[in-house]
Amino acid sequence: MKRIILICSLVVVGLFFALGGLEVINPNTKNNKTLVTGNNALFLAEPRITLNEFAFEKAGKVAFTNESLKGKWTLFFAGYTFCPDVCPTTLADLDRIYPHLTNDHDTTTQVVFISVDPNRDKAEQLADYVHYFNKNFIGVTSTHKQLWPFVTQLGLIYGIVEAGDTEDFYLVDHSASIVLIDPEGKLHATFKSVPNKQGINSVDMDLMVQDIKKLQQQYVTQIGAQGN
């Protein structure tokens, strides 16, 4: 397969949109006194970002849209089923900490895996893949026309890597960070990935759980204050 998408140009364009559309700050800096955490990989969106309208497909020809985010917390992770390392490692780690992702209303945070390889990852196959790790995980995908602006609004990027003359095998370069969406469907925070001991980019899951609980409590307090 000759080059599907030039990865270098995608990275440049992706960074342009990501930095232009998402203002992120380190909550440990003196400019942010609302959250105390020791996680340097946590970045809060200030202000929170309202996501553009989107419509993805999941198994059973069911649509996954902005409305699917309302009333619950969501973790978004972008990747593809043929991924040799980052995706299976991250999904296995998410499965491990999944029982701890509950908010004050005893509702489990939903985990949504976005396939950025729609050529090979169809909705039904995608469901089988994520359910291998956890039956509650959700797999969604769409066309690049819809995926690219959504993924870049999340502050993530991806690109198809050239793989010689083989059309059925190629790699997809993609972000390994995890994005948190709040019950209003707004981008709330990003957990940046860093290389682990094996050299695989990953998020510190235990720190992420701790920070999500703090963010959820803070959110409930702010919503309650607005209602008074």
mmCIF file with all atom_site columns, N, CA, C and O in Angstrom, residues 94-116:
data_model
loop_
_atom_site.group_PDB
_atom_site.id
_atom_site.type_symbol
_atom_site.label_atom_id
_atom_site.label_alt_id
_atom_site.label_comp_id
_atom_site.label_asym_id
_atom_site.label_entity_id
_atom_site.label_seq_id
_atom_site.pdbx_PDB_ins_code
_atom_site.Cartn_x
_atom_site.Cartn_y
_atom_site.Cartn_z
_atom_site.occupancy
_atom_site.B_iso_or_equiv
_atom_site.pdbx_formal_charge
_atom_site.auth_seq_id
_atom_site.auth_comp_id
_atom_site.auth_asym_id
_atom_site.auth_atom_id
_atom_site.pdbx_PDB_model_num
ATOM 1  N N  . LEU A 1 94  ? -7.226  -0.341 31.198 1.00 0.00 ? 94  LEU A N  1
ATOM 2  C CA . LEU A 1 94  ? -8.534  0.249  31.479 1.00 0.00 ? 94  LEU A CA 1
ATOM 3  C C  . LEU A 1 94  ? -9.478  -0.782 32.085 1.00 0.00 ? 94  LEU A C  1
ATOM 4  O O  . LEU A 1 94  ? -10.284 -0.464 32.967 1.00 0.00 ? 94  LEU A O  1
ATOM 5  N N  . ASP A 1 95  ? -9.383  -2.017 31.616 1.00 0.00 ? 95  ASP A N  1
ATOM 6  C CA . ASP A 1 95  ? -10.203 -3.081 32.198 1.00 0.00 ? 95  ASP A CA 1
ATOM 7  C C  . ASP A 1 95  ? -9.848  -3.290 33.668 1.00 0.00 ? 95  ASP A C  1
ATOM 8  O O  . ASP A 1 95  ? -10.731 -3.502 34.511 1.00 0.00 ? 95  ASP A O  1
ATOM 9  N N  . ARG A 1 96  ? -8.585  -3.204 33.986 1.00 0.00 ? 96  ARG A N  1
ATOM 10 C CA . ARG A 1 96  ? -8.144  -3.411 35.372 1.00 0.00 ? 96  ARG A CA 1
ATOM 11 C C  . ARG A 1 96  ? -8.716  -2.369 36.319 1.00 0.00 ? 96  ARG A C  1
ATOM 12 O O  . ARG A 1 96  ? -9.157  -2.685 37.431 1.00 0.00 ? 96  ARG A O  1
ATOM 13 N N  . ILE A 1 97  ? -8.729  -1.107 35.873 1.00 0.00 ? 97  ILE A N  1
ATOM 14 C CA . ILE A 1 97  ? -9.184  -0.038 36.785 1.00 0.00 ? 97  ILE A CA 1
ATOM 15 C C  . ILE A 1 97  ? -10.677 0.280  36.600 1.00 0.00 ? 97  ILE A C  1
ATOM 16 O O  . ILE A 1 97  ? -11.228 1.088  37.340 1.00 0.00 ? 97  ILE A O  1
ATOM 17 N N  . TYR A 1 98  ? -11.318 -0.386 35.653 1.00 0.00 ? 98  TYR A N  1
ATOM 18 C CA . TYR A 1 98  ? -12.722 -0.098 35.343 1.00 0.00 ? 98  TYR A CA 1
ATOM 19 C C  . TYR A 1 98  ? -13.646 -0.180 36.559 1.00 0.00 ? 98  TYR A C  1
ATOM 20 O O  . TYR A 1 98  ? -14.521 0.681  36.728 1.00 0.00 ? 98  TYR A O  1
ATOM 21 N N  . PRO A 1 99  ? -13.512 -1.190 37.439 1.00 0.00 ? 99  PRO A N  1
ATOM 22 C CA . PRO A 1 99  ? -14.411 -1.263 38.604 1.00 0.00 ? 99  PRO A CA 1
ATOM 23 C C  . PRO A 1 99  ? -14.322 -0.054 39.534 1.00 0.00 ? 99  PRO A C  1
ATOM 24 O O  . PRO A 1 99  ? -15.237 0.202  40.324 1.00 0.00 ? 99  PRO A O  1
ATOM 25 N N  . HIS A 1 100 ? -13.232 0.683  39.440 1.00 0.00 ? 100 HIS A N  1
ATOM 26 C CA . HIS A 1 100 ? -13.041 1.832  40.325 1.00 0.00 ? 100 HIS A CA 1
ATOM 27 C C  . HIS A 1 100 ? -13.545 3.141  39.721 1.00 0.00 ? 100 HIS A C  1
ATOM 28 O O  . HIS A 1 100 ? -13.513 4.190  40.368 1.00 0.00 ? 100 HIS A O  1
ATOM 29 N N  . LEU A 1 101 ? -14.010 3.094  38.478 1.00 0.00 ? 101 LEU A N  1
ATOM 30 C CA . LEU A 1 101 ? -14.459 4.306  37.799 1.00 0.00 ? 101 LEU A CA 1
ATOM 31 C C  . LEU A 1 101 ? -15.951 4.553  38.033 1.00 0.00 ? 101 LEU A C  1
ATOM 32 O O  . LEU A 1 101 ? -16.766 4.520  37.131 1.00 0.00 ? 101 LEU A O  1
ATOM 33 N N  . THR A 1 102 ? -16.302 4.804  39.279 1.00 0.00 ? 102 THR A N  1
ATOM 34 C CA . THR A 1 102 ? -17.691 5.122  39.610 1.00 0.00 ? 102 THR A CA 1
ATOM 35 C C  . THR A 1 102 ? -17.760 6.530  40.181 1.00 0.00 ? 102 THR A C  1
ATOM 36 O O  . THR A 1 102 ? -16.844 6.993  40.853 1.00 0.00 ? 102 THR A O  1
ATOM 37 N N  . ASN A 1 103 ? -18.861 7.219  39.888 1.00 0.00 ? 103 ASN A N  1
ATOM 38 C CA . ASN A 1 103 ? -19.021 8.569  40.422 1.00 0.00 ? 103 ASN A CA 1
ATOM 39 C C  . ASN A 1 103 ? -19.982 8.551  41.600 1.00 0.00 ? 103 ASN A C  1
ATOM 40 O O  . ASN A 1 103 ? -20.404 7.497  42.085 1.00 0.00 ? 103 ASN A O  1
ATOM 41 N N  . ASP A 1 104 ? -20.370 9.720  42.070 1.00 0.00 ? 104 ASP A N  1
ATOM 42 C CA . ASP A 1 104 ? -21.203 9.820  43.270 1.00 0.00 ? 104 ASP A CA 1
ATOM 43 C C  . ASP A 1 104 ? -22.582 9.206  43.082 1.00 0.00 ? 104 ASP A C  1
ATOM 44 O O  . ASP A 1 104 ? -23.256 8.885  44.053 1.00 0.00 ? 104 ASP A O  1
ATOM 45 N N  . HIS A 1 105 ? -23.017 9.067  41.843 1.00 0.00 ? 105 HIS A N  1
ATOM 46 C CA . HIS A 1 105 ? -24.330 8.482  41.570 1.00 0.00 ? 105 HIS A CA 1
ATOM 47 C C  . HIS A 1 105 ? -24.213 6.985  41.276 1.00 0.00 ? 105 HIS A C  1
ATOM 48 O O  . HIS A 1 105 ? -25.153 6.374  40.769 1.00 0.00 ? 105 HIS A O  1
ATOM 49 N N  . ASP A 1 106 ? -23.047 6.391  41.609 1.00 0.00 ? 106 ASP A N  1
ATOM 50 C CA . ASP A 1 106 ? -22.812 4.966  41.418 1.00 0.00 ? 106 ASP A CA 1
ATOM 51 C C  . ASP A 1 106 ? -22.943 4.574  39.953 1.00 0.00 ? 106 ASP A C  1
ATOM 52 O O  . ASP A 1 106 ? -23.391 3.474  39.626 1.00 0.00 ? 106 ASP A O  1
ATOM 53 N N  . THR A 1 107 ? -22.591 5.492  39.074 1.00 0.00 ? 107 THR A N  1
ATOM 54 C CA . THR A 1 107 ? -22.627 5.223  37.636 1.00 0.00 ? 107 THR A CA 1
ATOM 55 C C  . THR A 1 107 ? -21.204 5.056  37.126 1.00 0.00 ? 107 THR A C  1
ATOM 56 O O  . THR A 1 107 ? -20.361 5.923  37.348 1.00 0.00 ? 107 THR A O  1
ATOM 57 N N  . THR A 1 108 ? -20.937 3.956  36.464 1.00 0.00 ? 108 THR A N  1
ATOM 58 C CA . THR A 1 108 ? -19.592 3.705  35.964 1.00 0.00 ? 108 THR A CA 1
ATOM 59 C C  . THR A 1 108 ? -19.291 4.588  34.761 1.00 0.00 ? 108 THR A C  1
ATOM 60 O O  . THR A 1 108 ? -20.108 4.746  33.869 1.00 0.00 ? 108 THR A O  1
ATOM 61 N N  . THR A 1 109 ? -18.108 5.166  34.768 1.00 0.00 ? 109 THR A N  1
ATOM 62 C CA . THR A 1 109 ? -17.664 5.963  33.636 1.00 0.00 ? 109 THR A CA 1
ATOM 63 C C  . THR A 1 109 ? -17.565 5.077  32.395 1.00 0.00 ? 109 THR A C  1
ATOM 64 O O  . THR A 1 109 ? -16.977 4.007  32.443 1.00 0.00 ? 109 THR A O  1
ATOM 65 N N  . GLN A 1 110 ? -18.161 5.500  31.282 1.00 0.00 ? 110 GLN A N  1
ATOM 66 C CA . GLN A 1 110 ? -18.102 4.670  30.079 1.00 0.00 ? 110 GLN A CA 1
ATOM 67 C C  . GLN A 1 110 ? -16.772 4.862  29.357 1.00 0.00 ? 110 GLN A C  1
ATOM 68 O O  . GLN A 1 110 ? -16.232 5.964  29.283 1.00 0.00 ? 110 GLN A O  1
ATOM 69 N N  . VAL A 1 111 ? -16.248 3.760  28.852 1.00 0.00 ? 111 VAL A N  1
ATOM 70 C CA . VAL A 1 111 ? -14.991 3.760  28.108 1.00 0.00 ? 111 VAL A CA 1
ATOM 71 C C  . VAL A 1 111 ? -15.311 3.571  26.635 1.00 0.00 ? 111 VAL A C  1
ATOM 72 O O  . VAL A 1 111 ? -15.941 2.585  26.249 1.00 0.00 ? 111 VAL A O  1
ATOM 73 N N  . VAL A 1 112 ? -14.884 4.527  25.809 1.00 0.00 ? 112 VAL A N  1
ATOM 74 C CA . VAL A 1 112 ? -15.189 4.494  24.381 1.00 0.00 ? 112 VAL A CA 1
ATOM 75 C C  . VAL A 1 112 ? -13.888 4.455  23.583 1.00 0.00 ? 112 VAL A C  1
ATOM 76 O O  . VAL A 1 112 ? -13.051 5.355  23.694 1.00 0.00 ? 112 VAL A O  1
ATOM 77 N N  . PHE A 1 113 ? -13.735 3.402  22.794 1.00 0.00 ? 113 PHE A N  1
ATOM 78 C CA . PHE A 1 113 ? -12.565 3.229  21.938 1.00 0.00 ? 113 PHE A CA 1
ATOM 79 C C  . PHE A 1 113 ? -12.941 3.682  20.530 1.00 0.00 ? 113 PHE A C  1
ATOM 80 O O  . PHE A 1 113 ? -13.849 3.131  19.899 1.00 0.00 ? 113 PHE A O  1
ATOM 81 N N  . ILE A 1 114 ? -12.256 4.708  20.024 1.00 0.00 ? 114 ILE A N  1
ATOM 82 C CA . ILE A 1 114 ? -12.531 5.230  18.689 1.00 0.00 ? 114 ILE A CA 1
ATOM 83 C C  . ILE A 1 114 ? -11.525 4.632  17.710 1.00 0.00 ? 114 ILE A C  1
ATOM 84 O O  . ILE A 1 114 ? -10.327 4.894  17.804 1.00 0.00 ? 114 ILE A O  1
ATOM 85 N N  . SER A 1 115 ? -12.008 3.838  16.764 1.00 0.00 ? 115 SER A N  1
ATOM 86 C CA . SER A 1 115 ? -11.100 3.312  15.753 1.00 0.00 ? 115 SER A CA 1
ATOM 87 C C  . SER A 1 115 ? -10.867 4.370  14.681 1.00 0.00 ? 115 SER A C  1
ATOM 88 O O  . SER A 1 115 ? -11.803 4.883  14.079 1.00 0.00 ? 115 SER A O  1
ATOM 89 N N  . VAL A 1 116 ? -9.595  4.669  14.450 1.00 0.00 ? 116 VAL A N  1
ATOM 90 C CA . VAL A 1 116 ? -9.224  5.631  13.409 1.00 0.00 ? 116 VAL A CA 1
ATOM 91 C C  . VAL A 1 116 ? -8.734  4.898  12.165 1.00 0.00 ? 116 VAL A C  1
ATOM 92 O O  . VAL A 1 116 ? -8.026  5.460  11.337 1.00 0.00 ? 116 VAL A O  1
#
